Short mmCIF file of C-alpha atoms and ligand atoms in Angstrom, two decimals:
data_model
loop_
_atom_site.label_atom_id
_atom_site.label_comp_id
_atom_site.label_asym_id
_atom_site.label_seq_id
_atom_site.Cartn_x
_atom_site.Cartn_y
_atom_site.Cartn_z
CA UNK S 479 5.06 80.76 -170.54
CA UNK S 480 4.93 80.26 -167.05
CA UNK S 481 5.81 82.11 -164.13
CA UNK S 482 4.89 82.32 -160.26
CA UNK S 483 6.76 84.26 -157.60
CA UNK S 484 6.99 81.74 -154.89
CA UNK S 485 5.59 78.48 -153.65
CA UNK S 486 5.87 76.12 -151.02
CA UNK S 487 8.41 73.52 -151.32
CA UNK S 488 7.15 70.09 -152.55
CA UNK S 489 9.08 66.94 -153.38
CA UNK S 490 9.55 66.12 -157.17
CA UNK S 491 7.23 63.57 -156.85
CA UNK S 492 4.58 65.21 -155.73
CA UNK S 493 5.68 68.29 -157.71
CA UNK S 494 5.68 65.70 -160.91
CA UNK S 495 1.61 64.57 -160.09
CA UNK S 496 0.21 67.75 -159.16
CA UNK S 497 2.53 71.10 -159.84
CA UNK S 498 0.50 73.18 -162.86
CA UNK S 499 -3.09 71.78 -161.53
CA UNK S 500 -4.00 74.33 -159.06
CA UNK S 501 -6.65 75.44 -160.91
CA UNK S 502 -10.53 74.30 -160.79
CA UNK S 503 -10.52 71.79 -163.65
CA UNK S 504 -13.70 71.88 -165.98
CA UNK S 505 -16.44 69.28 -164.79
CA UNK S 506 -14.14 68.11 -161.86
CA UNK S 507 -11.99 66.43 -164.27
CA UNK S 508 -8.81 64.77 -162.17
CA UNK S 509 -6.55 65.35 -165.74
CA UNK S 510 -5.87 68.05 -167.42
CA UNK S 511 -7.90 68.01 -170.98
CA UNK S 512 -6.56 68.58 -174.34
CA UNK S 513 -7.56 71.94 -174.85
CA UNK S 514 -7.55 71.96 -178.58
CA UNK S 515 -8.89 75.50 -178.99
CA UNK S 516 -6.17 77.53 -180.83
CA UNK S 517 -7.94 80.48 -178.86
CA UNK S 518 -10.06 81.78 -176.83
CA UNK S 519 -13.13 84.25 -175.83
CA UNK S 520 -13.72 87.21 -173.65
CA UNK S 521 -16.73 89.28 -173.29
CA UNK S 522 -15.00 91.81 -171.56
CA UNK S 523 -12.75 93.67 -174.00
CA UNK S 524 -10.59 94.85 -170.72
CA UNK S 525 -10.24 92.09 -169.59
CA UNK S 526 -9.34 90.90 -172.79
CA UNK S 527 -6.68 93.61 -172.97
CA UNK S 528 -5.04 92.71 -169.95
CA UNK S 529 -4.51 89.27 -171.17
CA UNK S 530 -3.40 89.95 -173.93
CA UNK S 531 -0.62 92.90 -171.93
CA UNK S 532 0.77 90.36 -170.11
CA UNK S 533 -1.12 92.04 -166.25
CA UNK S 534 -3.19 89.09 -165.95
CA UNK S 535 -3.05 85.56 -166.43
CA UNK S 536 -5.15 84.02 -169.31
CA UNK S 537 -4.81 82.06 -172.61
CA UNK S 538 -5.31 84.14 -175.78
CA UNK S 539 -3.89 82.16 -178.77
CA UNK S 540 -2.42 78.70 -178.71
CA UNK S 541 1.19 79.82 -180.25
CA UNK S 542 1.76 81.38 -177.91
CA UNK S 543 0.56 79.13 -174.76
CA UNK S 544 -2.45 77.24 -173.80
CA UNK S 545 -3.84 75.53 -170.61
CA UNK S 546 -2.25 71.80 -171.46
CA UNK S 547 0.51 73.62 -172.95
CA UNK S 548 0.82 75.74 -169.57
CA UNK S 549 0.32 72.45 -167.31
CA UNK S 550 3.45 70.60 -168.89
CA UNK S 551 5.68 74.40 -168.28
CA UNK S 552 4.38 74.78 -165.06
CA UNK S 553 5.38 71.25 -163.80
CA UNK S 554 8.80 71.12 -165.05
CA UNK S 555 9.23 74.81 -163.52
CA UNK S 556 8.72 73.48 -160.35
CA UNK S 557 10.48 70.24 -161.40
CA UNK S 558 13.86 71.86 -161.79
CA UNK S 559 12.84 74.94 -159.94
CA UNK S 560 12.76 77.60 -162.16
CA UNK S 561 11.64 81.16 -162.02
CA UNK S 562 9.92 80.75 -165.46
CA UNK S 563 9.61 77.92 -167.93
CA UNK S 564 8.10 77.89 -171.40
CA UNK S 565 7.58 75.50 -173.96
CA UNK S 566 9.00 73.95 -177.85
CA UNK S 567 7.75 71.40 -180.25
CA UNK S 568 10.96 69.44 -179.79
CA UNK S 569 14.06 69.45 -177.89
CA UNK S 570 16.17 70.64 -180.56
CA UNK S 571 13.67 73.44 -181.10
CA UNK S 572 14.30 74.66 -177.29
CA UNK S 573 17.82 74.26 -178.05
CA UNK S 574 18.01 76.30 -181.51
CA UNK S 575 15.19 78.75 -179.91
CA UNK S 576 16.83 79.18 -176.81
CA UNK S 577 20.15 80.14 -179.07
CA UNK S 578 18.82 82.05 -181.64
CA UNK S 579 17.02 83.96 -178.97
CA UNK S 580 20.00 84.73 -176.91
CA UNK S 581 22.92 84.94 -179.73
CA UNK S 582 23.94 87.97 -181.33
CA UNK S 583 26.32 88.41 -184.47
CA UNK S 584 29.90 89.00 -183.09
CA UNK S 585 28.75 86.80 -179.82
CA UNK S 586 31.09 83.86 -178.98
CA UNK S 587 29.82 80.73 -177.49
CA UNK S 588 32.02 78.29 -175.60
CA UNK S 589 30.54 74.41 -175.42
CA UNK S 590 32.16 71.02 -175.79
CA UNK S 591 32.40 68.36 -178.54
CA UNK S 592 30.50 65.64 -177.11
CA UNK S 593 27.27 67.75 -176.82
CA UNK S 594 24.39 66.23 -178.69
CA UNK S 595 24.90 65.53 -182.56
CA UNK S 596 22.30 67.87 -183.59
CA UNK S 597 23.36 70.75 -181.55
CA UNK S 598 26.67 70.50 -182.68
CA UNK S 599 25.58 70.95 -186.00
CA UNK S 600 23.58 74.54 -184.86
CA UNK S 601 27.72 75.28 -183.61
CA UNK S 602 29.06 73.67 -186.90
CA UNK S 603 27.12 74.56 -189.54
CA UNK S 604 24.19 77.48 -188.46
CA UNK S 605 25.73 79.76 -185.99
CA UNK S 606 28.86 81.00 -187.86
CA UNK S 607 26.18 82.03 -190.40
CA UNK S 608 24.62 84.35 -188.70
CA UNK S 609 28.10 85.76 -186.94
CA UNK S 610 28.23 83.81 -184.13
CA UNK S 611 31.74 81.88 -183.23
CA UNK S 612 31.69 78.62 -181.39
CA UNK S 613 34.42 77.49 -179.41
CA UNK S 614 34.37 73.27 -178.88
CA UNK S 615 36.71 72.01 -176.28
CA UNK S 616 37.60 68.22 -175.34
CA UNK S 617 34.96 67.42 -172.58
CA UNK S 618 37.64 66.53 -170.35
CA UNK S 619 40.06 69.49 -170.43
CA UNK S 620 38.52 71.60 -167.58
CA UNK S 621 41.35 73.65 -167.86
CA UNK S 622 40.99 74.39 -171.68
CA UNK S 623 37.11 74.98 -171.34
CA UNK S 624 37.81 77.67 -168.61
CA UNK S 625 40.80 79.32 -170.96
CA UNK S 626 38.33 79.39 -173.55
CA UNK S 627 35.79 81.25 -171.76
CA UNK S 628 38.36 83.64 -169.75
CA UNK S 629 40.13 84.53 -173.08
CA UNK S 630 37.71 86.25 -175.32
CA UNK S 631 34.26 87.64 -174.96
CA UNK S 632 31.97 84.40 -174.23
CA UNK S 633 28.63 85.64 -174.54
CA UNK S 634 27.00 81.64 -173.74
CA UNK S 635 28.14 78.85 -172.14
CA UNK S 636 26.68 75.53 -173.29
CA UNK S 637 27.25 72.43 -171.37
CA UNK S 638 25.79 69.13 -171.22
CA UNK S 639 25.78 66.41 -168.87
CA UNK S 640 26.26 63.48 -169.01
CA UNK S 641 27.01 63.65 -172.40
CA UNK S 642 25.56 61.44 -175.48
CA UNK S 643 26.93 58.76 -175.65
CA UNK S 644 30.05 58.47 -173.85
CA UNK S 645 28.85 59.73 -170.37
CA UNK S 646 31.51 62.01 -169.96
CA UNK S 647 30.50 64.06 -166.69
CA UNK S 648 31.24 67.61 -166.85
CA UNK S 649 31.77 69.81 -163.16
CA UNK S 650 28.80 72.17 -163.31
CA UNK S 651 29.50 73.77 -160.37
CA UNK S 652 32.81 75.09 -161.67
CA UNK S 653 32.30 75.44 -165.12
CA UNK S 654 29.07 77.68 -164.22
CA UNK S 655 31.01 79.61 -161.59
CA UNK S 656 33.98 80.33 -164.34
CA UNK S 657 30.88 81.38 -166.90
CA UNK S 658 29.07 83.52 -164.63
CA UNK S 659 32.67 85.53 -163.87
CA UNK S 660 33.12 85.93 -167.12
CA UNK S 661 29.37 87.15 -167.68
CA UNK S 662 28.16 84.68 -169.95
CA UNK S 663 24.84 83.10 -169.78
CA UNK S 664 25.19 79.18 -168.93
CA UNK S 665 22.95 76.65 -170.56
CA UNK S 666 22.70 73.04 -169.64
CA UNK S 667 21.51 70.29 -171.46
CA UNK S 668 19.60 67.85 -168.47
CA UNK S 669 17.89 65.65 -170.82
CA UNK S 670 20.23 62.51 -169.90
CA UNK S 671 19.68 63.19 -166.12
CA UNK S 672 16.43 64.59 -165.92
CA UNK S 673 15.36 66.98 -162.41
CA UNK S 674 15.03 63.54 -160.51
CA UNK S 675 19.06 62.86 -160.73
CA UNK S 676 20.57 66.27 -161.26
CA UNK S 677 19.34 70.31 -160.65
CA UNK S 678 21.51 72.35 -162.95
CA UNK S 679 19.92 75.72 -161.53
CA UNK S 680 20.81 75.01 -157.86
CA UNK S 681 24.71 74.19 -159.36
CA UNK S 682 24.90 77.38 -160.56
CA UNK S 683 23.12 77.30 -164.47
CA UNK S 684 21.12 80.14 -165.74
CA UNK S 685 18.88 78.06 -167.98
CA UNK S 686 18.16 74.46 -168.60
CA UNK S 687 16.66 72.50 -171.80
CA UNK S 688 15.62 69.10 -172.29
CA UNK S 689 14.51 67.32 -174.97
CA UNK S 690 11.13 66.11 -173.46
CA UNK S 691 10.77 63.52 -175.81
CA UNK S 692 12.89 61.53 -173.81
CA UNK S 693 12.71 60.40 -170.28
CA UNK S 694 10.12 63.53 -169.30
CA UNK S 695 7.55 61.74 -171.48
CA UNK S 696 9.15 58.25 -171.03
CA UNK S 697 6.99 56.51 -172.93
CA UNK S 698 7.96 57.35 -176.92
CA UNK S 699 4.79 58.57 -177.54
CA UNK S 700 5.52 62.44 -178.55
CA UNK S 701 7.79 64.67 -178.91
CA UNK S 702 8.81 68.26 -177.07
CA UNK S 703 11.29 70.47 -175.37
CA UNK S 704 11.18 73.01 -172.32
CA UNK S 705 13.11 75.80 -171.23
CA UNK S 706 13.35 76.77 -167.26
CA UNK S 707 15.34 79.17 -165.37
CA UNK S 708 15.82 82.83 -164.80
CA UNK S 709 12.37 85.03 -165.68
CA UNK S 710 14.19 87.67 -167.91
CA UNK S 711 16.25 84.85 -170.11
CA UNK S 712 12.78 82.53 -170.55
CA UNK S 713 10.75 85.84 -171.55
CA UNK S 714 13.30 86.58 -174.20
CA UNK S 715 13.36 83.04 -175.69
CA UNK S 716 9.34 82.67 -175.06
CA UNK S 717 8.91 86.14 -177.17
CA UNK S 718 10.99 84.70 -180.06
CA UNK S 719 9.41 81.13 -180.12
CA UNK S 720 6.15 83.21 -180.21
CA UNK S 721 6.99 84.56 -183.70
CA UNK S 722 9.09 81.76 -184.84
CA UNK S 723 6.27 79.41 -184.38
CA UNK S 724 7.96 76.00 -182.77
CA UNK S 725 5.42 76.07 -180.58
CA UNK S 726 4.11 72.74 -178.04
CA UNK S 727 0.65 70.70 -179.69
CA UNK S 728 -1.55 70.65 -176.64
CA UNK S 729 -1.77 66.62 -177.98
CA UNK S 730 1.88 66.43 -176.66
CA UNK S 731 1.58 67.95 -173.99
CA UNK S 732 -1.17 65.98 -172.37
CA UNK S 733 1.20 63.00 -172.82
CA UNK S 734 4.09 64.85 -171.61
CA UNK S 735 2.11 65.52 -168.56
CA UNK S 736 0.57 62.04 -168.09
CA UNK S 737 3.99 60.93 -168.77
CA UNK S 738 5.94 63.39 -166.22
CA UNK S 739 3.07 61.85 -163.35
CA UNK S 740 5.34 58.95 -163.26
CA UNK S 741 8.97 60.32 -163.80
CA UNK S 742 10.34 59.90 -160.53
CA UNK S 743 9.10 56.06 -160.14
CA UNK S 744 10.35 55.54 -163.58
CA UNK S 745 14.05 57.30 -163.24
CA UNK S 746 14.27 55.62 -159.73
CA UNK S 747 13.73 52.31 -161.65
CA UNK S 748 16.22 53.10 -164.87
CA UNK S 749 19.13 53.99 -162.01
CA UNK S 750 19.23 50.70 -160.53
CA UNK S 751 18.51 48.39 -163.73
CA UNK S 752 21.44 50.81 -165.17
CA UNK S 753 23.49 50.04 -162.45
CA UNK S 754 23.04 46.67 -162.54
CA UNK S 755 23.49 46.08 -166.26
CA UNK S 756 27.08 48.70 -165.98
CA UNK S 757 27.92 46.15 -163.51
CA UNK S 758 27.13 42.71 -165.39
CA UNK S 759 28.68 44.13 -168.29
CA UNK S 760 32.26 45.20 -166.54
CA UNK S 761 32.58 42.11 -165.83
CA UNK S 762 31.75 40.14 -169.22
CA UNK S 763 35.16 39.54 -171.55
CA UNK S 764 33.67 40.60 -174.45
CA UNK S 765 32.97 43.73 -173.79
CA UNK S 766 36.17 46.05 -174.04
CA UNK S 767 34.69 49.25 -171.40
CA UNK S 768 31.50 50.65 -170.34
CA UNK S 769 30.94 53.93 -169.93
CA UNK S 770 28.43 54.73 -166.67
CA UNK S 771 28.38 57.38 -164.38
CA UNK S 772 27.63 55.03 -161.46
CA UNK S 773 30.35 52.71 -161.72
CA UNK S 774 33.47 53.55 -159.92
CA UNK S 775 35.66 52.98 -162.66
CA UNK S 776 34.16 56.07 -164.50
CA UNK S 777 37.07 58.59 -164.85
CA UNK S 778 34.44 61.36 -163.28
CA UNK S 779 32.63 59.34 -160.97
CA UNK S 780 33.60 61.58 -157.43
CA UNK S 781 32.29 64.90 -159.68
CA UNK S 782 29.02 62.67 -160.43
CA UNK S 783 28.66 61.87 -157.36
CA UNK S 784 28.25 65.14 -155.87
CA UNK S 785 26.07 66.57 -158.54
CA UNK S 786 24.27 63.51 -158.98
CA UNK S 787 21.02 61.95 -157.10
CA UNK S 788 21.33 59.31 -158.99
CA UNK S 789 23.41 58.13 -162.12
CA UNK S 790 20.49 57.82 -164.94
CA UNK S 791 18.89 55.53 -167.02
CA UNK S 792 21.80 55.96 -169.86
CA UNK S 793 25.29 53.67 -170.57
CA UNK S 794 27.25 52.53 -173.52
CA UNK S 795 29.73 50.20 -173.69
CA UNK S 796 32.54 48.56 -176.19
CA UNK S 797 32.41 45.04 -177.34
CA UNK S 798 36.09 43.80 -178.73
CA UNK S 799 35.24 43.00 -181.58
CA UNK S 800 34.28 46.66 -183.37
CA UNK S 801 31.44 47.34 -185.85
CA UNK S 802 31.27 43.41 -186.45
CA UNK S 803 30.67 42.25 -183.42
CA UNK S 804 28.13 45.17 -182.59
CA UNK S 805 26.27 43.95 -185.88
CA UNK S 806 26.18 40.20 -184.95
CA UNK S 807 25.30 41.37 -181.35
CA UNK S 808 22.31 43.68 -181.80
CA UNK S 809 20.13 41.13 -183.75
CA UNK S 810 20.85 38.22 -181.04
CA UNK S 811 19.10 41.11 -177.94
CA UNK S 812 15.32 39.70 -177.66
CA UNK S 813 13.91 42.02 -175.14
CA UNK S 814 15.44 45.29 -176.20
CA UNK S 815 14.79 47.03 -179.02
CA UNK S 816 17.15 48.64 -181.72
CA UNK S 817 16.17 52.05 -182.03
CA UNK S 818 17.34 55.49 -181.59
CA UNK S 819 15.87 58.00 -178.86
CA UNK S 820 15.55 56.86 -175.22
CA UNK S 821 14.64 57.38 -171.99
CA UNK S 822 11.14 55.69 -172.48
CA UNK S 823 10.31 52.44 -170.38
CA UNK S 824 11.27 50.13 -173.05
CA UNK S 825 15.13 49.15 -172.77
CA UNK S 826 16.72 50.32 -176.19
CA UNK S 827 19.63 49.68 -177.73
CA UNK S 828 21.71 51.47 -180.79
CA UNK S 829 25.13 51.96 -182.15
CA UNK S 830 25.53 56.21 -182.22
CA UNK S 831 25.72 56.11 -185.98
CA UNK S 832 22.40 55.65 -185.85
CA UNK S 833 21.21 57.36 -182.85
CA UNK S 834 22.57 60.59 -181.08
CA UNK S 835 25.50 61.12 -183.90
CA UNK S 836 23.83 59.86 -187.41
CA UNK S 837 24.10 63.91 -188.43
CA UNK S 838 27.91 63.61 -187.14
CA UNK S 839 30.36 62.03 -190.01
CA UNK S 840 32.51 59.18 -189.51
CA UNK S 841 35.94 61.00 -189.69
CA UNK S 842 34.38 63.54 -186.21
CA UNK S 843 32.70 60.63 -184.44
CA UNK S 844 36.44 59.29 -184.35
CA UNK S 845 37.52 62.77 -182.85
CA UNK S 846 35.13 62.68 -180.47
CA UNK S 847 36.78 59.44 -178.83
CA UNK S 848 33.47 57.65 -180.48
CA UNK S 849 34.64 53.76 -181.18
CA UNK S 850 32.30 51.63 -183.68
CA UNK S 851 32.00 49.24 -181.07
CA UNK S 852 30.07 51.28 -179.27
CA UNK S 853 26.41 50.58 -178.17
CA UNK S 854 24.36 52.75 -176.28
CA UNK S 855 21.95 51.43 -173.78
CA UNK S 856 18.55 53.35 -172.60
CA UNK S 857 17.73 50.74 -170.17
CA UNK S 858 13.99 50.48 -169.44
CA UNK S 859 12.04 50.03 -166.31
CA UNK S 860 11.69 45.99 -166.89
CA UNK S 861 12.66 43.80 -164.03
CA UNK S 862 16.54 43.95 -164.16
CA UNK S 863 16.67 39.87 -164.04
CA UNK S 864 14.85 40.25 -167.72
CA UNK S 865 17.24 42.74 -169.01
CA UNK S 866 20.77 41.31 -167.91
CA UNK S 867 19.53 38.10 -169.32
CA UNK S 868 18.85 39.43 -172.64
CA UNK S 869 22.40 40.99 -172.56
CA UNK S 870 23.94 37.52 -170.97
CA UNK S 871 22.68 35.41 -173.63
CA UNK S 872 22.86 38.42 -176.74
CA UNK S 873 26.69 37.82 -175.91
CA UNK S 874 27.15 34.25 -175.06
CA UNK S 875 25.41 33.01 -178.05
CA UNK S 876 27.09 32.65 -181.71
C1 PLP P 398 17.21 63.93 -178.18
C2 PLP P 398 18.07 64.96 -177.62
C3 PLP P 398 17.97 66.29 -178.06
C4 PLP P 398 17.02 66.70 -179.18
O1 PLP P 398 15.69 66.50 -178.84
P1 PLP P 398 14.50 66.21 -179.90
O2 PLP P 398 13.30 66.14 -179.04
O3 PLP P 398 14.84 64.94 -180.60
O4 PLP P 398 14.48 67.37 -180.85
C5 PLP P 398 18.78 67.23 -177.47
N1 PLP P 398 19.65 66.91 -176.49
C6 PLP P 398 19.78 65.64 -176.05
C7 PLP P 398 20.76 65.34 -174.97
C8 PLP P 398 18.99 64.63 -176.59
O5 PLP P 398 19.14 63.37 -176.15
#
């Protein structure tokens, strides 16, 4: 875990390149090492003990954390600035962690159905096991989601933004103000936005998660997930991770942290190709709608605005002709790549039945206002001239 009681400000780029590498690195190394050790020695049994108490800082075993471990927390503390952060072996591990952690039977939790596939399956299918109710509202009825917390006990309030794939925009501001009043703990889900475009903490969030898999590494080379926010809520989830084991390889988290150098050059670049690609394709007469924050068609677009630096790397969009036309379009794209995940520098391109949604049947994807001409775009860091050719010519042709 990590933890610090104050710093000076520092931009996010700067924040991104050096936050977590105070410290004297061994043999003047300028990165910080895999530190494969799974633990580590003291001669001094006090000292030792004080480590191992929590009074001073120090590594002891590598479930729990570990110097490249602590690097990657430390950064995306300061990143989305956080009193603590701590660290998972995958996004949906700091999602299930952070809720097993938090969740007690009899608890209710209040979230909305266009939050990732996988975590609506912990709602669907895990929580009510263990006692705990979730409550899924449409992603656009603000006034439902704020009966729904008012009218029972809601212990958590989950909320993600934008949301996968649609880009629905929730109001963080007001939804956290209406959890907070009703005492629940607020979660958000930043891994579409990332600390560059949007700081859930300063809207009003207790917590955030990401999947850093995704545009904090950037470059689909491993796989993690972090938890930041208030000390007392990290310490609780860090303590259960502890035990439950999901702990961060120090492997990944070297890349996370090589990766993270770069993230505000990279999420600077994915806003305007985005852009520019939402705008190209508005205009094309194949494609029915596209679905991007940015563009001020979006339904939400004065809300994403305000909570927004920027409008992300992420869009989807409708071609006319449904599943068909998605399946003759796909194979045409030469530059982008068909594949789930995202948020690495490579555009990539996917229908959600196979990406965020492929645990999500058919008969809910339809539900969630999901058409099957839907393809979602994670639109790289190429030169945008590249990528809206691809596109141009993926739709012209055949
Ligand atoms: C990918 C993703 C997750 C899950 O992360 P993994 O690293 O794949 O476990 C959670 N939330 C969102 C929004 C995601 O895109």
């Amino acid at each position: 875990m990590s933890g610090a009681e104050s710093e000076a400000p520092m931009g996010p780029g700067t924040a991104a390149v050096w936050a977590g590498e105070e410290g004297p690195l061994p043999w003047g190394s300028v990165t910080v090492p895999i530190v494969n050790s799974v633990t580590f020695s003291y001669d001094d049994v006090d000292g030792w003990l004080d480590v191992a108490l929590g009074k001073s800082e120090g590594f002891i075993y590598s479930r729990n954390t570990n110097p490249t471990v602590h690097a990657f927390e430390e950064k995306m503390r300061v990143l989305e600035g956080g009193e603590a952060a701590t660290s998972f072996s995958t996004g949906m591990a700091a999602i299930s962690n952070t809720l097993f952690a938090l969740l007690s039977p009899g608890d209710r939790v209040v979230s909305v159905l266009d939050s990732y596939g996988g975590t609506l399956k912990l709602f669907t299918d895990f929580l009510p096991r263990f006692g705990v109710e979730a409550v899924l509202r449409d992603t656009y009825d603000q006034e439902g989601i704020e009966r729904a917390i008012r009218e029972g006990k809601c212990s958590l309030l989950y909320l993600e933004t934008p949301t996968n794939p649609t880009l629905k925009v929730l109001d963080l501001a007001r939804l956290a103000a209406a959890g907070r009043e009703a005492g629940a703990t607020v979660v958000v889900d930043n891994t579409f936005a990332t600390p560059i475009n949007q700081r859930p903490l300063e809207l009003g969030a207790h917590l955030v998660v990401h999947s850093a898999t995704k545009f904090l590494n950037g470059h689909s080379d491993a796989m993690g997930g972090v938890l930041v926010g208030d000390r007392a809520l990290v310490e609780k989830v860090f303590h259960f991770r502890e035990i439950n084991g999901a702990s961060l390889h120090p492997a990944s988290a070297y890349f996370l942290v090589r990766g993270l150098k770069t993230l505000e050059l990279r999420v600077a670049r994915q806003n305007e190709n985005a852009l520019a690609l939402a705008r190209f394709l508005e205009k094309r007469p194949e494609v029915e709608s596209v679905n991007y924050p940015g563009l001020e068609s979006h339904p939400r677009h004065d809300i994403a605005r305000t909570q927004m630096r920027g409008f992300g790397g992420m869009l989807s969009f409708s071609l006319s002709g449904g599943m068909e036309a998605v399946k003759a379009f796909l194979p045409r794209l030469r530059l982008a790549h068909r594949a789930a995940s995202l948020g690495s520098v490579g555009t990539l391109v996917g229908p959600p039945g196979t990406t965020s949604h492929v645990e999500v049947p058919i008969e809910e994807r339809a539900a969630a206002g999901i058409p099957e001409g839907l393809i979602r775009v994670s639109v790289g860091i190429e030169n945008a001239s590249d990528i809206l050719a691809d596109f141009r010519q993926a739709l012209t042709t055949g």
